[in-house]
Amino acid sequence: MWRRGERLYALLVFLVVFLEALALGGLVVAFSGRLFNLFGYPVAYRALFQALALTGLALSCLSAYILLYHAYTASKELRDRRAYEDWLTRFTQALFGGEPPPPPPWPRPALEALLSLREMLKGEFSERIAEWLRQANPPWPRILKTRFASRPLRLEALEALAQARLPETLEAILPYLSHPDSVLRLAAARAGARVAQGEGLGRLAEALLQAGLPRGALLEVLLLLEERAAPVVEAFLSRGGREELWAALEAIGRLKLVPLGERVLPFLDQADPELKAAALRALYRLRYPPQGYEGLLLAALKDEREFLRVHAARLLALLGNELAQRALWKALSDPSFYVRRAAAEGLLQMNKGFLAQAAERHPDPFGRAMAQQVLREAA
């Protein structure tokens, strides 16, 4: 729950439940005493009346709070939205009109407007907005350092710092990469990826190596780094575990980090099939022919795991030599539809005439049909 007031609501619900339990306990005592002739009827009636009155009062307070809370938050959101649009107009006019913005301090809607502009604009305009954010002395780093800040407040602060992209705020973010709350760790990783620059990339890499994040989250962080990802990827390749290695190999291919292609080649001999598959995918996306590793590719093409055979068939096409052609010809007889498809597409990429021969006289009928289908699609 991201709305403010959840603690008061939880306290009110606790008080209602407590009072109801107290009333029911009084009823049990009073009617038990009457059952055993310990109390008279007036005592039991008085306890019943008190319980009913207490229940009515508690439910009335809870209902009134819920109605007032929703009415207040709806009107407040409308006021904040109007204020946000007003500040967005002011900052846009100041940005493109050459006039200075209103002097800080600025309210929360003004900071949200600056964050939106920081996300939308690039270059000189974006840097001017960053300077305005620094002048505003935003509260988000202080919230992260506050011991008693709630989880929603910390998540909002991390998200705001990610949008602000102020490199000096990295020191406030890094401690959360070792936080016991996995949600806060993930939010901190995303914010760190948006913020880190220069030497901060090394500190971010060290924190990520100790964060214990799953592979999908690590890959997301590397993709958020974009052109700044190389130092973090190198740290993962040098000192990372299985999760970090997988994320690094995937990021090399997706971000087209061609200078790191040589670092991928040794993973073709990796015993872990997931890491081997990630290496095959990375080299294929880089269009990096693995010269000298033909034996490993041929072994992967005969592996019992289908996904390795598919990736090996795609990568073999980059070699473009006779060995690769013969291997892909044989792969057209593979029992897997996807391996045959990859082999046919690879032959089309290397030698369309060779694929035409396979479409006419390949001994496997399924291989011939696949070659014919790929040729028709290419035409």
GROMACS .gro file of C-alpha atoms in nm, residues 264-265 267-270 276-277 279-281 283-284 288-303 305 307-321 323-324 327-328 331 339 350:
model
   52
  264VAL     CA    1   3.273  -1.516  -2.369
  265LEU     CA    2   3.463  -1.783  -2.565
  267PHE     CA    3   3.226  -2.036  -2.150
  268LEU     CA    4   3.164  -2.254  -2.456
  269ASP     CA    5   3.342  -2.524  -2.256
  270GLN     CA    6   3.131  -2.459  -1.947
  276LYS     CA    7   2.692  -2.250  -2.203
  277ALA     CA    8   2.361  -2.154  -2.363
  279ALA     CA    9   2.751  -1.786  -2.406
  280LEU     CA   10   2.616  -1.925  -2.733
  281ARG     CA   11   2.339  -1.664  -2.737
  283LEU     CA   12   2.820  -1.473  -2.942
  284TYR     CA   13   2.533  -1.507  -3.186
  288TYR     CA   14   3.117  -1.300  -3.319
  289PRO     CA   15   3.242  -1.617  -3.498
  290PRO     CA   16   3.405  -1.851  -3.242
  291GLN     CA   17   3.713  -1.937  -3.445
  292GLY     CA   18   3.909  -2.223  -3.289
  293TYR     CA   19   3.610  -2.352  -3.090
  294GLU     CA   20   3.453  -2.556  -3.369
  295GLY     CA   21   3.489  -2.880  -3.172
  296LEU     CA   22   3.287  -2.742  -2.882
  297LEU     CA   23   3.014  -2.623  -3.119
  298LEU     CA   24   2.994  -2.964  -3.285
  299ALA     CA   25   2.970  -3.127  -2.943
  300ALA     CA   26   2.688  -2.889  -2.844
  301LEU     CA   27   2.513  -2.971  -3.171
  302LYS     CA   28   2.495  -3.335  -3.055
  303ASP     CA   29   2.396  -3.258  -2.696
  305ARG     CA   30   1.944  -3.093  -2.451
  307PHE     CA   31   1.810  -2.572  -2.637
  308LEU     CA   32   2.187  -2.623  -2.664
  309ARG     CA   33   2.153  -2.780  -3.008
  310VAL     CA   34   1.938  -2.489  -3.127
  311HIS     CA   35   2.189  -2.225  -3.011
  312ALA     CA   36   2.484  -2.421  -3.152
  313ALA     CA   37   2.315  -2.449  -3.493
  314ARG     CA   38   2.255  -2.074  -3.507
  315LEU     CA   39   2.611  -1.991  -3.406
  316LEU     CA   40   2.771  -2.236  -3.650
  317ALA     CA   41   2.631  -2.030  -3.936
  318LEU     CA   42   2.864  -1.744  -3.840
  319LEU     CA   43   3.169  -1.958  -3.923
  320GLY     CA   44   3.070  -1.971  -4.288
  321ASN     CA   45   3.308  -2.255  -4.374
  323LEU     CA   46   3.278  -2.766  -4.177
  324ALA     CA   47   2.981  -2.560  -4.063
  327ALA     CA   48   2.736  -2.993  -3.968
  328LEU     CA   49   2.418  -2.801  -4.047
  331ALA     CA   50   2.142  -3.107  -3.826
  339VAL     CA   51   1.701  -2.743  -3.446
  350MET     CA   52   2.586  -1.913  -4.557
   0.00000   0.00000   0.00000
